[in-house]
C-alpha atoms as a PDB file:
ATOM      1  CA  MET A   1       2.093  14.182   8.353  1.00  0.00           C
ATOM      2  CA  LYS A   2       1.795  11.222   5.991  1.00  0.00           C
ATOM      3  CA  HIS A   3       4.695  10.739   3.602  1.00  0.00           C
ATOM      4  CA  THR A   4       5.000   8.432   0.617  1.00  0.00           C
ATOM      5  CA  ILE A   5       8.607   7.783  -0.320  1.00  0.00           C
ATOM      6  CA  SER A   6       9.409   6.246  -3.675  1.00  0.00           C
ATOM      7  CA  ALA A   7      12.922   4.908  -4.160  1.00  0.00           C
ATOM      8  CA  LEU A   8      14.595   3.284  -7.121  1.00  0.00           C
ATOM      9  CA  VAL A   9      17.094   0.836  -5.670  1.00  0.00           C
ATOM     10  CA  LYS A  10      19.511  -1.781  -6.907  1.00  0.00           C
ATOM     11  CA  ASN A  11      17.808  -5.158  -7.004  1.00  0.00           C
ATOM     12  CA  ARG A  12      19.950  -7.109  -4.554  1.00  0.00           C
ATOM     13  CA  PRO A  13      19.543  -8.982  -1.249  1.00  0.00           C
ATOM     14  CA  GLY A  14      19.223  -6.939   1.940  1.00  0.00           C
ATOM     15  CA  VAL A  15      17.993  -3.677   0.407  1.00  0.00           C
ATOM     16  CA  LEU A  16      14.559  -3.859   2.030  1.00  0.00           C
ATOM     17  CA  ALA A  17      16.009  -4.730   5.442  1.00  0.00           C
ATOM     18  CA  GLU A  18      18.618  -1.954   5.330  1.00  0.00           C
ATOM     19  CA  SER A  19      16.001   0.568   4.244  1.00  0.00           C
ATOM     20  CA  SER A  20      13.614  -0.317   7.053  1.00  0.00           C
ATOM     21  CA  THR A  21      16.504  -0.084   9.536  1.00  0.00           C
ATOM     22  CA  ALA A  22      16.964   3.575   8.539  1.00  0.00           C
ATOM     23  CA  PHE A  23      13.367   4.238   9.611  1.00  0.00           C
ATOM     24  CA  HIS A  24      13.865   2.295  12.847  1.00  0.00           C
ATOM     25  CA  ASN A  25      17.035   4.249  13.645  1.00  0.00           C
ATOM     26  CA  ASN A  26      15.077   7.500  13.234  1.00  0.00           C
ATOM     27  CA  SER A  27      12.126   6.197  15.340  1.00  0.00           C
ATOM     28  CA  ILE A  28       9.698   6.424  12.413  1.00  0.00           C
ATOM     29  CA  ASN A  29       7.001   3.784  12.009  1.00  0.00           C
ATOM     30  CA  ILE A  30       6.441   2.404   8.517  1.00  0.00           C
ATOM     31  CA  THR A  31       2.707   2.021   7.842  1.00  0.00           C
ATOM     32  CA  SER A  32       3.131   0.337   4.459  1.00  0.00           C
ATOM     33  CA  ILE A  33       6.045  -0.936   2.402  1.00  0.00           C
ATOM     34  CA  SER A  34       6.148  -2.601  -0.983  1.00  0.00           C
ATOM     35  CA  CYS A  35       8.991  -3.434  -3.297  1.00  0.00           C
ATOM     36  CA  GLY A  36       9.194  -5.014  -6.722  1.00  0.00           C
ATOM     37  CA  GLU A  37      11.171  -5.093  -9.948  1.00  0.00           C
ATOM     38  CA  THR A  38      10.774  -2.293 -12.463  1.00  0.00           C
ATOM     39  CA  GLU A  39      11.017  -2.472 -16.235  1.00  0.00           C
ATOM     40  CA  ASN A  40      14.760  -3.008 -15.612  1.00  0.00           C
ATOM     41  CA  MET A  41      15.317  -6.319 -13.757  1.00  0.00           C
ATOM     42  CA  GLU A  42      18.386  -4.866 -12.027  1.00  0.00           C
ATOM     43  CA  VAL A  43      16.307  -2.087 -10.431  1.00  0.00           C
ATOM     44  CA  SER A  44      13.429  -2.296  -7.966  1.00  0.00           C
ATOM     45  CA  ARG A  45      10.972   0.399  -6.891  1.00  0.00           C
ATOM     46  CA  MET A  46      10.336   0.571  -3.176  1.00  0.00           C
ATOM     47  CA  VAL A  47       7.329   2.550  -1.918  1.00  0.00           C
ATOM     48  CA  ILE A  48       7.353   3.302   1.793  1.00  0.00           C
ATOM     49  CA  CYS A  49       4.490   5.036   3.600  1.00  0.00           C
ATOM     50  CA  ALA A  50       5.283   6.544   6.984  1.00  0.00           C
ATOM     51  CA  GLU A  51       3.968   9.180   9.323  1.00  0.00           C
ATOM     52  CA  GLY A  52       6.347  11.700  10.808  1.00  0.00           C
ATOM     53  CA  SER A  53       7.322  15.327  10.931  1.00  0.00           C
ATOM     54  CA  ASP A  54       8.907  16.888   7.877  1.00  0.00           C
ATOM     55  CA  GLU A  55      12.179  17.112   9.820  1.00  0.00           C
ATOM     56  CA  ASP A  56      12.170  13.423  10.789  1.00  0.00           C
ATOM     57  CA  ILE A  57      11.333  12.324   7.249  1.00  0.00           C
ATOM     58  CA  ALA A  58      14.070  14.608   5.890  1.00  0.00           C
ATOM     59  CA  LYS A  59      16.568  12.868   8.210  1.00  0.00           C
ATOM     60  CA  VAL A  60      15.568   9.384   7.103  1.00  0.00           C
ATOM     61  CA  THR A  61      15.552  10.310   3.399  1.00  0.00           C
ATOM     62  CA  LYS A  62      19.036  11.784   3.818  1.00  0.00           C
ATOM     63  CA  ASP A  63      20.152   8.514   5.437  1.00  0.00           C
ATOM     64  CA  LEU A  64      18.567   6.512   2.604  1.00  0.00           C
ATOM     65  CA  GLN A  65      20.178   8.656  -0.112  1.00  0.00           C
ATOM     66  CA  ALA A  66      23.579   7.959   1.448  1.00  0.00           C
ATOM     67  CA  MET A  67      23.122   4.205   0.988  1.00  0.00           C
ATOM     68  CA  ASP A  68      25.049   2.777  -1.958  1.00  0.00           C
ATOM     69  CA  PHE A  69      22.051   0.870  -3.343  1.00  0.00           C
ATOM     70  CA  VAL A  70      19.752   3.910  -3.689  1.00  0.00           C
ATOM     71  CA  ILE A  71      19.600   5.187  -7.277  1.00  0.00           C
ATOM     72  CA  LYS A  72      16.886   7.843  -6.879  1.00  0.00           C
ATOM     73  CA  LEU A  73      14.592   8.856  -4.048  1.00  0.00           C
ATOM     74  CA  ASP A  74      11.444  11.033  -3.961  1.00  0.00           C
ATOM     75  CA  ASP A  75       9.176  12.075  -1.106  1.00  0.00           C
ATOM     76  CA  LEU A  76       5.851  12.210  -2.936  1.00  0.00           C
ATOM     77  CA  ALA A  77       4.005  13.941  -0.063  1.00  0.00           C
ATOM     78  CA  ARG A  78       3.948  17.287  -1.854  1.00  0.00           C
ATOM     79  CA  LYS A  79       3.693  15.980  -5.413  1.00  0.00           C
ATOM     80  CA  GLU A  80       0.912  14.704  -7.639  1.00  0.00           C
ATOM     81  CA  PHE A  81       0.991  10.912  -7.741  1.00  0.00           C
ATOM     82  CA  VAL A  82      -1.118   7.863  -8.536  1.00  0.00           C
ATOM     83  CA  ASP A  83      -1.378   5.210  -5.843  1.00  0.00           C
ATOM     84  CA  ARG A  84      -2.960   1.780  -5.663  1.00  0.00           C
ATOM     85  CA  GLU A  85      -3.282  -0.987  -3.131  1.00  0.00           C
ATOM     86  CA  LEU A  86      -4.596  -4.537  -3.433  1.00  0.00           C
ATOM     87  CA  VAL A  87      -6.651  -6.139  -0.674  1.00  0.00           C
ATOM     88  CA  LEU A  88      -8.146  -9.604  -0.257  1.00  0.00           C
ATOM     89  CA  ILE A  89     -10.949  -9.807   2.314  1.00  0.00           C
ATOM     90  CA  LYS A  90     -12.738 -12.921   3.579  1.00  0.00           C
ATOM     91  CA  VAL A  91     -16.072 -11.928   5.105  1.00  0.00           C
ATOM     92  CA  ASP A  92     -18.801 -13.904   6.865  1.00  0.00           C
ATOM     93  CA  VAL A  93     -21.896 -14.460   4.771  1.00  0.00           C
ATOM     94  CA  ASN A  94     -25.288 -16.046   5.309  1.00  0.00           C
ATOM     95  CA  LYS A  95     -28.518 -16.200   3.314  1.00  0.00           C
ATOM     96  CA  ASP A  96     -29.760 -12.969   4.930  1.00  0.00           C
ATOM     97  CA  SER A  97     -26.600 -10.937   4.235  1.00  0.00           C
ATOM     98  CA  MET A  98     -25.606 -12.360   0.838  1.00  0.00           C
ATOM     99  CA  SER A  99     -27.518  -9.934  -1.387  1.00  0.00           C
ATOM    100  CA  GLN A 100     -26.451  -6.892   0.655  1.00  0.00           C
ATOM    101  CA  ILE A 101     -22.789  -7.943   0.561  1.00  0.00           C
ATOM    102  CA  MET A 102     -22.971  -8.584  -3.193  1.00  0.00           C
ATOM    103  CA  GLN A 103     -24.422  -5.075  -3.693  1.00  0.00           C
ATOM    104  CA  ILE A 104     -21.519  -3.619  -1.703  1.00  0.00           C
ATOM    105  CA  PHE A 105     -19.053  -5.499  -3.932  1.00  0.00           C
ATOM    106  CA  GLU A 106     -20.829  -4.149  -7.001  1.00  0.00           C
ATOM    107  CA  VAL A 107     -20.695  -0.541  -5.747  1.00  0.00           C
ATOM    108  CA  PHE A 108     -16.968  -0.861  -5.003  1.00  0.00           C
ATOM    109  CA  ARG A 109     -16.344  -2.816  -8.243  1.00  0.00           C
ATOM    110  CA  ALA A 110     -14.742  -5.574  -6.178  1.00  0.00           C
ATOM    111  CA  ASP A 111     -14.299  -9.070  -7.614  1.00  0.00           C
ATOM    112  CA  VAL A 112     -15.387 -12.239  -5.845  1.00  0.00           C
ATOM    113  CA  VAL A 113     -12.426 -14.634  -5.961  1.00  0.00           C
ATOM    114  CA  GLY A 114     -13.576 -17.386  -3.628  1.00  0.00           C
ATOM    115  CA  MET A 115     -16.637 -18.762  -1.918  1.00  0.00           C
ATOM    116  CA  GLY A 116     -17.117 -21.142   0.971  1.00  0.00           C
ATOM    117  CA  GLN A 117     -20.141 -22.361   2.923  1.00  0.00           C
ATOM    118  CA  LYS A 118     -19.927 -19.468   5.403  1.00  0.00           C
ATOM    119  CA  THR A 119     -17.552 -16.956   3.816  1.00  0.00           C
ATOM    120  CA  ILE A 120     -16.917 -15.084   0.617  1.00  0.00           C
ATOM    121  CA  THR A 121     -13.527 -13.726  -0.473  1.00  0.00           C
ATOM    122  CA  VAL A 122     -13.271 -10.526  -2.462  1.00  0.00           C
ATOM    123  CA  GLU A 123     -10.437  -8.719  -4.221  1.00  0.00           C
ATOM    124  CA  LEU A 124     -10.224  -4.954  -4.633  1.00  0.00           C
ATOM    125  CA  SER A 125      -7.558  -2.678  -5.985  1.00  0.00           C
ATOM    126  CA  GLY A 126      -7.721   1.073  -5.684  1.00  0.00           C
ATOM    127  CA  ASP A 127      -6.431   4.056  -3.797  1.00  0.00           C
ATOM    128  CA  GLN A 128      -6.184   3.828  -0.019  1.00  0.00           C
ATOM    129  CA  GLU A 129      -9.469   5.683   0.539  1.00  0.00           C
ATOM    130  CA  ARG A 130     -11.369   3.152  -1.576  1.00  0.00           C
ATOM    131  CA  VAL A 131      -9.722   0.187   0.170  1.00  0.00           C
ATOM    132  CA  GLU A 132     -10.375   1.703   3.611  1.00  0.00           C
ATOM    133  CA  GLY A 133     -13.992   2.386   2.602  1.00  0.00           C
ATOM    134  CA  LEU A 134     -14.639  -1.240   1.672  1.00  0.00           C
ATOM    135  CA  ILE A 135     -13.030  -2.491   4.881  1.00  0.00           C
ATOM    136  CA  LYS A 136     -15.116  -0.101   6.983  1.00  0.00           C
ATOM    137  CA  ILE A 137     -18.400  -1.088   5.346  1.00  0.00           C
ATOM    138  CA  LEU A 138     -17.658  -4.839   5.583  1.00  0.00           C
ATOM    139  CA  HIS A 139     -16.642  -4.761   9.264  1.00  0.00           C
ATOM    140  CA  PRO A 140     -20.202  -5.116  10.630  1.00  0.00           C
ATOM    141  CA  PHE A 141     -20.652  -8.331   8.594  1.00  0.00           C
ATOM    142  CA  GLY A 142     -17.576  -9.902  10.204  1.00  0.00           C
ATOM    143  CA  ILE A 143     -14.205  -9.877   8.465  1.00  0.00           C
ATOM    144  CA  LYS A 144     -12.633 -13.302   9.031  1.00  0.00           C
ATOM    145  CA  SER A 145      -9.247 -12.472   7.492  1.00  0.00           C
ATOM    146  CA  MET A 146      -7.644  -9.862   5.338  1.00  0.00           C
ATOM    147  CA  CYS A 147      -4.398  -9.325   3.455  1.00  0.00           C
ATOM    148  CA  ARG A 148      -3.182  -5.995   2.025  1.00  0.00           C
ATOM    149  CA  THR A 149      -0.269  -5.462  -0.334  1.00  0.00           C
ATOM    150  CA  GLY A 150       0.728  -2.027   0.846  1.00  0.00           C
ATOM    151  CA  MET A 151       0.599   0.993  -1.399  1.00  0.00           C
ATOM    152  CA  ILE A 152       2.423   1.339  -4.681  1.00  0.00           C
ATOM    153  CA  ALA A 153       2.790   4.766  -6.283  1.00  0.00           C
ATOM    154  CA  LEU A 154       4.187   6.685  -9.250  1.00  0.00           C
ATOM    155  CA  LYS A 155       4.449  10.421  -9.857  1.00  0.00           C
ATOM    156  CA  ARG A 156       1.959  11.806 -12.341  1.00  0.00           C
ATOM    157  CA  GLY A 157       3.145  13.397 -15.558  1.00  0.00           C
ATOM    158  CA  ASP A 158       6.237  12.963 -17.664  1.00  0.00           C
ATOM    159  CA  GLU A 159       8.838  13.085 -14.922  1.00  0.00           C
END
């Protein structure tokens, strides 16, 4: 099962490394990880996406909660949340494919951020399904390079 873990942590060196070690020690692969400051510069929000059984994820979250730098931790898998990811994709382009690729960008509301003689670079932010959809549809044109931020997420509502 996919799990999205959101943790408020003290903003100090080594937090990301120690957190990922907890997943390694429990033999859980991290599929996405992002971390950045919150509205309080002394606190960062870390969002970790991983696949594992409920039992395995429960073990790793227990290990994380025991770490002195963790302020609050939530497994968002069973909660309503908003998620976003940013992707930059450089795709091959030629005179025959240009109009079709531009139509795809328009449908996905993706922004062109760079152009070369043989490639075009596009930026898209959205939920993982939208990002995956754009990647899938651009693959036949030839993706030259790609960079993804990893997912960020917040619980919906007032909590």
